[in-house]
Coordinates of C-alpha atoms in Angstrom, one line a residue:
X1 CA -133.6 22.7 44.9
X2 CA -132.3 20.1 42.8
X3 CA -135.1 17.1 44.0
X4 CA -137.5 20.1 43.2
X5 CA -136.1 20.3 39.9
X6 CA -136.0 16.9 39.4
X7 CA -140.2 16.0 40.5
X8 CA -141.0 18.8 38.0
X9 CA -139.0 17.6 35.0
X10 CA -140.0 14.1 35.3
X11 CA -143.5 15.4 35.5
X12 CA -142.6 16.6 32.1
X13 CA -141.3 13.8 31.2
X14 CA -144.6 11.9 31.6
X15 CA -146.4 14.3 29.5
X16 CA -143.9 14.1 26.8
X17 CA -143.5 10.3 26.4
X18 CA -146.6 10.4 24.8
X19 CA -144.5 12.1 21.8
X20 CA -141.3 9.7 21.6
X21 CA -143.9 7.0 21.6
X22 CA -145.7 8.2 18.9
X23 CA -149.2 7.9 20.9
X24 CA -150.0 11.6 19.8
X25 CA -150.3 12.7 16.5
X26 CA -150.0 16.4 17.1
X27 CA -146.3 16.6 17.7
X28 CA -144.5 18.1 14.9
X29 CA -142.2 14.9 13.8
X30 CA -139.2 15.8 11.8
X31 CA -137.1 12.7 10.5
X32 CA -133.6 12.9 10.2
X33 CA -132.6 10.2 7.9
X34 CA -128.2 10.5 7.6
X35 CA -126.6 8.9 4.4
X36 CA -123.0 9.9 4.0
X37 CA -122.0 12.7 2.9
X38 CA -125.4 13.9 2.5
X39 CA -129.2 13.8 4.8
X40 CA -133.1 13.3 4.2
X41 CA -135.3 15.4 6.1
X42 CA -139.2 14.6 6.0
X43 CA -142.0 16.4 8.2
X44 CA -140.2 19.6 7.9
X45 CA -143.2 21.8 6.9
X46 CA -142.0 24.7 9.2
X47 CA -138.6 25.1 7.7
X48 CA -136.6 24.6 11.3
X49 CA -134.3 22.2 9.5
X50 CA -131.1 23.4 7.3
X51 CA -128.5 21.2 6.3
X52 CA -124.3 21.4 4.8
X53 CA -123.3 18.2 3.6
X54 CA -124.1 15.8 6.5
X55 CA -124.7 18.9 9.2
X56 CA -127.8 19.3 10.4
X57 CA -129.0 22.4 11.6
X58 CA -132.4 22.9 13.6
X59 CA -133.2 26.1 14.4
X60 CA -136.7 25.7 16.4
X61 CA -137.6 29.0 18.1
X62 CA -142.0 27.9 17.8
X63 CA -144.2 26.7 21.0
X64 CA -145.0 23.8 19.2
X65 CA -144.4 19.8 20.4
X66 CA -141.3 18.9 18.9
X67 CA -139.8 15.3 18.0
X68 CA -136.7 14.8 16.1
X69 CA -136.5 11.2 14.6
X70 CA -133.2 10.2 13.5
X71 CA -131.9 7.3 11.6
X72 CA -128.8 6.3 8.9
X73 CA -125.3 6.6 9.3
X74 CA -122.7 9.6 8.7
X75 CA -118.9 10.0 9.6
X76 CA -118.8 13.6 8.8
X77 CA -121.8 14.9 10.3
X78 CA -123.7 16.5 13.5
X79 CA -127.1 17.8 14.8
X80 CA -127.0 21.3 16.0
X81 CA -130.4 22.3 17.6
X82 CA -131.6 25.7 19.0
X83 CA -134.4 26.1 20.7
X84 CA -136.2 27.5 23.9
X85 CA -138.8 24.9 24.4
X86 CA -138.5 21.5 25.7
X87 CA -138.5 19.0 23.0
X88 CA -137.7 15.3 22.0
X89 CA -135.2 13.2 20.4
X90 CA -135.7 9.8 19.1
X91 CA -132.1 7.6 18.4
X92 CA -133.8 5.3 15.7
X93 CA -130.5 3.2 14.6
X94 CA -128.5 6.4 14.1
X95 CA -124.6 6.7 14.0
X96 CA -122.9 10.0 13.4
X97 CA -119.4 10.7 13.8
X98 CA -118.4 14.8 13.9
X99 CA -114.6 15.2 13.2
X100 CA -115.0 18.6 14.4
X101 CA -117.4 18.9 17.6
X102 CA -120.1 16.7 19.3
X103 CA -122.0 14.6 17.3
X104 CA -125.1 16.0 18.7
X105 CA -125.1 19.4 20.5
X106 CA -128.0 21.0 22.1
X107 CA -128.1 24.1 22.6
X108 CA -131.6 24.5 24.4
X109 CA -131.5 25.3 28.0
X110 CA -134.7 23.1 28.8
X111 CA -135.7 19.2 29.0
X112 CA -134.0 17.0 26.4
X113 CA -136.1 13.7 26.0
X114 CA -134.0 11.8 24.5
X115 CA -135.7 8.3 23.3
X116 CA -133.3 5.2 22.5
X117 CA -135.8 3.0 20.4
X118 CA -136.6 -0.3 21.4
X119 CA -134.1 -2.8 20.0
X120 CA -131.9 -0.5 17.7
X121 CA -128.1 0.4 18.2
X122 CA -127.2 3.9 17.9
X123 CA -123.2 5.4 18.1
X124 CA -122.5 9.1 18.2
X125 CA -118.7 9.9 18.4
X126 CA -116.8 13.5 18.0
X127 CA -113.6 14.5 16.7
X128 CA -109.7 14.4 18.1
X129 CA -110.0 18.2 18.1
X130 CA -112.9 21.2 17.9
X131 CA -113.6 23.6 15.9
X132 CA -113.9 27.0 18.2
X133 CA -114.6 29.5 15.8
X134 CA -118.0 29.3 16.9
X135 CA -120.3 31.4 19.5
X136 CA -121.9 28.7 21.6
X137 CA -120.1 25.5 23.9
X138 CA -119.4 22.1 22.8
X139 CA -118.1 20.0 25.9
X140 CA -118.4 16.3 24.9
X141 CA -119.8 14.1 21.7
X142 CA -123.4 14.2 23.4
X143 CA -123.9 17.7 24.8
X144 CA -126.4 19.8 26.2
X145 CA -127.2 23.0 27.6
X146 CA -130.4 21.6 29.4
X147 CA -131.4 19.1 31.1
X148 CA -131.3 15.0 29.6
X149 CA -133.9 13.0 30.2
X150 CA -133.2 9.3 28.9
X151 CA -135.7 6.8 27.8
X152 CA -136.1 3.6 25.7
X153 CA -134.5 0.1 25.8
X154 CA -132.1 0.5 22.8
X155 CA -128.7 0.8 22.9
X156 CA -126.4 3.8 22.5
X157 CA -122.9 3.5 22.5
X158 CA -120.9 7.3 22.7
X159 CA -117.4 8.1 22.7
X160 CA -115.6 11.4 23.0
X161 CA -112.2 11.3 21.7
X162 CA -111.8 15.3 22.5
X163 CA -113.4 16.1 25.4
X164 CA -116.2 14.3 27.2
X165 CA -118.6 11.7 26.2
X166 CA -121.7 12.8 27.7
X167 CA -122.3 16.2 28.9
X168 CA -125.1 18.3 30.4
X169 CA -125.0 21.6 32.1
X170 CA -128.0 20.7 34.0
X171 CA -128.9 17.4 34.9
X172 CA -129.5 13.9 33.7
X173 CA -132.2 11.4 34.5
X174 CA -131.7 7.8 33.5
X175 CA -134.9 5.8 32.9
X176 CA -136.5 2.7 31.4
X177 CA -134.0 -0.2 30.2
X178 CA -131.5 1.8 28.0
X179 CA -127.5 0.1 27.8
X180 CA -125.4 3.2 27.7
X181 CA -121.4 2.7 26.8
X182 CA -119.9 5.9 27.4
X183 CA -115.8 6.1 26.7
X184 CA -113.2 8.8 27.0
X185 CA -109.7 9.0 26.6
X186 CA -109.6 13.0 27.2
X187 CA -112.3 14.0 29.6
X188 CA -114.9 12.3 32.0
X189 CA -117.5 9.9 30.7
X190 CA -120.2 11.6 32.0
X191 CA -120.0 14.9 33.4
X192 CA -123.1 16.9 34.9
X193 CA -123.5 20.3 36.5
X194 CA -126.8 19.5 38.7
X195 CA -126.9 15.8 39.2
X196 CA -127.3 12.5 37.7
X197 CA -130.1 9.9 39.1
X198 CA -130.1 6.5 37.6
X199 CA -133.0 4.5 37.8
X200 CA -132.7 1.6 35.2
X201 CA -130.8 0.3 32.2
X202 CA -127.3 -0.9 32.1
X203 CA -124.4 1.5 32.0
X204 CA -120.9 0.9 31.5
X205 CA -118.2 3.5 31.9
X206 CA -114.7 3.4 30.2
X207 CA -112.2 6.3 31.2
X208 CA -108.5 6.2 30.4
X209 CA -107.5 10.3 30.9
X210 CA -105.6 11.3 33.6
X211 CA -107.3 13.0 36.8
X212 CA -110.6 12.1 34.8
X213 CA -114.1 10.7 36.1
X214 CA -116.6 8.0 35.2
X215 CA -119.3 10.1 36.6
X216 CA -118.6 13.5 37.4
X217 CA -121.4 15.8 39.4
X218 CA -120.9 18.8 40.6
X219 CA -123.8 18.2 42.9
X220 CA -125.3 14.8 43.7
X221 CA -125.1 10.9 42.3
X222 CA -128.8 9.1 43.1
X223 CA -128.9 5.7 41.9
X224 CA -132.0 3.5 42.9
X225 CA -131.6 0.8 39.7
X226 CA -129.7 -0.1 36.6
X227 CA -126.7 -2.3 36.7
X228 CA -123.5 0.4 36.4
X229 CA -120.0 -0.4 35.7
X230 CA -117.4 1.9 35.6
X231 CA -113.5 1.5 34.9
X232 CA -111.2 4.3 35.6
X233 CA -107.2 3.4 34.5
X234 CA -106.0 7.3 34.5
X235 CA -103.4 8.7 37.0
X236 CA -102.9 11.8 39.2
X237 CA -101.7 15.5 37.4
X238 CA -100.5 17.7 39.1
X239 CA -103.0 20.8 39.7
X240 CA -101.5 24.1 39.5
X241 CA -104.3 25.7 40.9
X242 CA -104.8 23.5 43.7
X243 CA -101.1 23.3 44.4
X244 CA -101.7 19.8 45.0
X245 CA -102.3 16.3 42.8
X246 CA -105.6 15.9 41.2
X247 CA -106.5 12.0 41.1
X248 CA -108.8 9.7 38.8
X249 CA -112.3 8.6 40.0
X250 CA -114.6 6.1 38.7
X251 CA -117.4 8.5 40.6
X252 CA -116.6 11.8 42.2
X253 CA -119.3 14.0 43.2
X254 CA -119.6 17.7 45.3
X255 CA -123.0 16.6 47.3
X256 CA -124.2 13.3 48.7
X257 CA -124.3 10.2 46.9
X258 CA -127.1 7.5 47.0
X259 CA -128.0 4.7 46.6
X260 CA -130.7 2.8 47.4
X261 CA -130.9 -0.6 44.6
X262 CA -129.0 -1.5 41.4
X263 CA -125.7 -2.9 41.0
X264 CA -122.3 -0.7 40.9
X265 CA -118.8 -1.9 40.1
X266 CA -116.2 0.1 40.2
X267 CA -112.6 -0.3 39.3
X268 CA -110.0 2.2 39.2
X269 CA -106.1 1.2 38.5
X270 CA -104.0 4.3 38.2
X271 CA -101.8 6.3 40.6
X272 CA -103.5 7.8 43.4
X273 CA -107.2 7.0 41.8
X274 CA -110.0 6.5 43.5
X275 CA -113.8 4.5 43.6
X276 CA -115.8 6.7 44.7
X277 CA -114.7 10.1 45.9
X278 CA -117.7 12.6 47.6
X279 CA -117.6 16.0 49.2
X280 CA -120.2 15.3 51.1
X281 CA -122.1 12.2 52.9
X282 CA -122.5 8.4 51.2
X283 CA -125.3 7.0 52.1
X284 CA -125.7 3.0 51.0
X285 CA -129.5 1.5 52.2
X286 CA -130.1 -0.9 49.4
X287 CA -128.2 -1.8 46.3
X288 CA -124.9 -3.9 45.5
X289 CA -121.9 -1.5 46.3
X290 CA -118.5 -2.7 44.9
X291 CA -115.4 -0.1 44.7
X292 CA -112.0 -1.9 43.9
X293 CA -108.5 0.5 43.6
X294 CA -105.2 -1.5 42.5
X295 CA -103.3 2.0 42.0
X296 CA -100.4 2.7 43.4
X297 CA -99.7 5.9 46.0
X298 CA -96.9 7.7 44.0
X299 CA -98.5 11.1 44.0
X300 CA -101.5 10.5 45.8
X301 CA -103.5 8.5 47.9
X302 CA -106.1 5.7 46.3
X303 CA -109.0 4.7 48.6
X304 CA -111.8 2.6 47.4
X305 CA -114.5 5.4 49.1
X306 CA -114.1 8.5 50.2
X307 CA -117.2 10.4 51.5
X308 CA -116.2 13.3 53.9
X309 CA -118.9 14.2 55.6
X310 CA -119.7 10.0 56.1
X311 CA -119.9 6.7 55.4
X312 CA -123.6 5.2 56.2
X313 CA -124.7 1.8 55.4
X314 CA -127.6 0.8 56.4
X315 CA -129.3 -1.8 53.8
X316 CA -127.6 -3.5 50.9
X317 CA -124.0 -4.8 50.2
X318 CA -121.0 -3.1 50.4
X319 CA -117.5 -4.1 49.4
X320 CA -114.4 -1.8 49.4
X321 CA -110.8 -3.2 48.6
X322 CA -107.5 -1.0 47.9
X323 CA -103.7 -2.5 48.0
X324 CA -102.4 1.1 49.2
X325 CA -103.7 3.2 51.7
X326 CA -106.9 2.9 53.6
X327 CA -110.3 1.2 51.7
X328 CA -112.8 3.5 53.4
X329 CA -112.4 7.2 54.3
X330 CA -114.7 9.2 56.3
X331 CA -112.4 11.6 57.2
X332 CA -111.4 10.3 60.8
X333 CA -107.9 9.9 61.9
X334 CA -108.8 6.5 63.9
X335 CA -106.9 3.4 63.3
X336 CA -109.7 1.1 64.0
X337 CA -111.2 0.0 60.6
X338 CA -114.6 -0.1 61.4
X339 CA -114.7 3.5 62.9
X340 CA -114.2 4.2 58.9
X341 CA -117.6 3.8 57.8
X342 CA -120.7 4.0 60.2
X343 CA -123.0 0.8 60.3
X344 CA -127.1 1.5 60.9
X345 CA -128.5 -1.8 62.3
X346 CA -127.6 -5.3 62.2
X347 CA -125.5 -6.4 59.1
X348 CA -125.4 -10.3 58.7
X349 CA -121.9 -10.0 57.6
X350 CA -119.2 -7.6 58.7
X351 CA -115.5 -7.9 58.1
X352 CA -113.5 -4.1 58.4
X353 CA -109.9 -3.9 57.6
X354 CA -107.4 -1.5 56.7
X355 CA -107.4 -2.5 53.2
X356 CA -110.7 -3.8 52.8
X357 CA -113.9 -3.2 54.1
X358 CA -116.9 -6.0 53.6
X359 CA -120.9 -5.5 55.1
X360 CA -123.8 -7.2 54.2
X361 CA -127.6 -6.7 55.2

């Protein structure tokens, strides 16, 4: 259901790129220029946009093409969109800072195309604490309800100093040559309900909260490109629902993870934390695969990669390294190190340990 969701959205996407390029002329453009304490809006012949102070309100409810341009710099400010039509964001050198809640929320339950233009820097950032006196969700400095869809070859930087950096309650799609930072000292860095695939760009993930993830899915991780780092440094809680110790993860994810090119490097140093940590089965055929864990085992176990349904490699390079505990966990008892991952054709280098776990095609 979810690669079904994902063919049709990135047919979307196709059509809309036309309209964060600005190769059609028919898309209603509204430019979204922050100064302050105080915002230009231009193209706005429809009257979607309202504005208090810095906070920017579209309210969007028409069937027509959409494209939000935005630009200028605010530390007391936001974009609040609803809507029930796919539509488009452009990041034209924008920073906005929300002491309150996100920096951008969207609150429209279909495709976000959100367009980091070529050569620009852009930094959204959100508050120590929320307001919640309001009727709709606000779960990181870049939310949405829908699904994101990134583009461009700029550079966005996003922080969430409340609750996560990123977040989408459907999926996210990572395309073109974008450099994403994504930090969190309170919640994941990026945290998705259906899925994240990562096809280009460079991404690099900073996570300091306890029991918090780089990347966390609550279905599957695809990666086929992109060069991703992520660095976990948060230790186990204790989960009262659970009954058990919750631990840090650079990636953890409920279905499989996959990867098939790119670059990943993951390094997690807190008590118990982990590399990557799947429910279901890893599959490595192409790619360089790096998970290092220098945590301790207080309160919980670290392994480099967990996958507990498997461990397949079959193309690529894979490295795992931990100083406590076992590097690679498929969910076997054995003792043998190599019976800890399973190994699809001829490798032309093989080294399995306890500790650390080495195969290249």
């Amino acid at each position: 259901m979810a690669i079904a969701c994902m063919v049709a959205c990135q047919n979307d996407d196709t059509d809309f790129s036309a309209y964060t390029s600005g190769a059609i002329s028919k898309a209603h453009v509204i430019y979204i220029t922050y100064q302050g304490n105080s915002v230009t809006v231009t193209g706005d012949n429809k009257g979607y946009v309202s504005t208090a102070g810095a906070d920017v309100t579209v309210n969007a409810m028409g069937n027509d093409s959409l494209l939000l341009v935005l630009s200028g710099s605010t530390t007391d400010g936001s974009l609040l969109i609803f809507r029930e039509k796919k539509y488009g964001i452009k990041l034209n050198g924008v920073s906005i800072h929300n002491s309150d809640g996100p920096a951008i929320n969207n609150q429209c339950s279909k495709a976000l195309y959100l367009n980091i233009a070529d050569g620009t820097v852009n930094t959204l950032t959100d508050g120590t604490a929320y307001n919640e006196n309001v009727n709709y969700q606000q779960k990181g400095a870049l939310f949405s309800e829908g699904q994101i869809l990134i583009s461009g070859s700029g550079t966005l930087q996003v922080t969430g100093n409340c609750k996560n950096a990123i977040a989408s309650d459907d999926y996210i799609i990572i395309d073109d040559d974008p450099t994403i930072t994504a930090q969190s000292s309170t919640g994941h860095g990026i945290k998705v309900n259906d899925g994240i695939w990562i096809n280009g760009g460079i991404l690099d993930i900073n996570v300091t909260a306890d029991a918090a993830r780089g990347i966390k899915s609550d279905t599957e991780v695809v990666i086929t490109n992109g060069d991703i780092t992520i660095n976990i440094t948060g230790d186990c809680i204790y989960d009262e629902t659970e009954a058990d110790y919750s631990s840090a993860a650079c990636i953890k994810c409920e279905n499989a993870f996959t990867m098939s090119g790119g670059k990943l490097t993951m390094t997690s140093s807190g008590d118990g934390g982990k590399g990557l940590n799947c429910a279901d089965v890893i599959s490595l055929t192409g790619g360089t695969f790096s998970a290092v864990t220098s945590g301790d085992n207080e309160n919980g176990k670290p392994k480099a990669v967990k996958g507990d349904k498997g461990i397949i490699l079959s193309g690529g390079s894979f490295y795992a390294k931990v100083d406590k505990s076992w590097a690679c966990d498929n969910g076997t008892d054995s003792e043998i190190a190599s019976e800890h991952v399973t190994v699809m054709g001829t490798p032309s280098e093989a080294n399995y340990t306890k500790k650390e776990v080495k195969v290249v095609f």
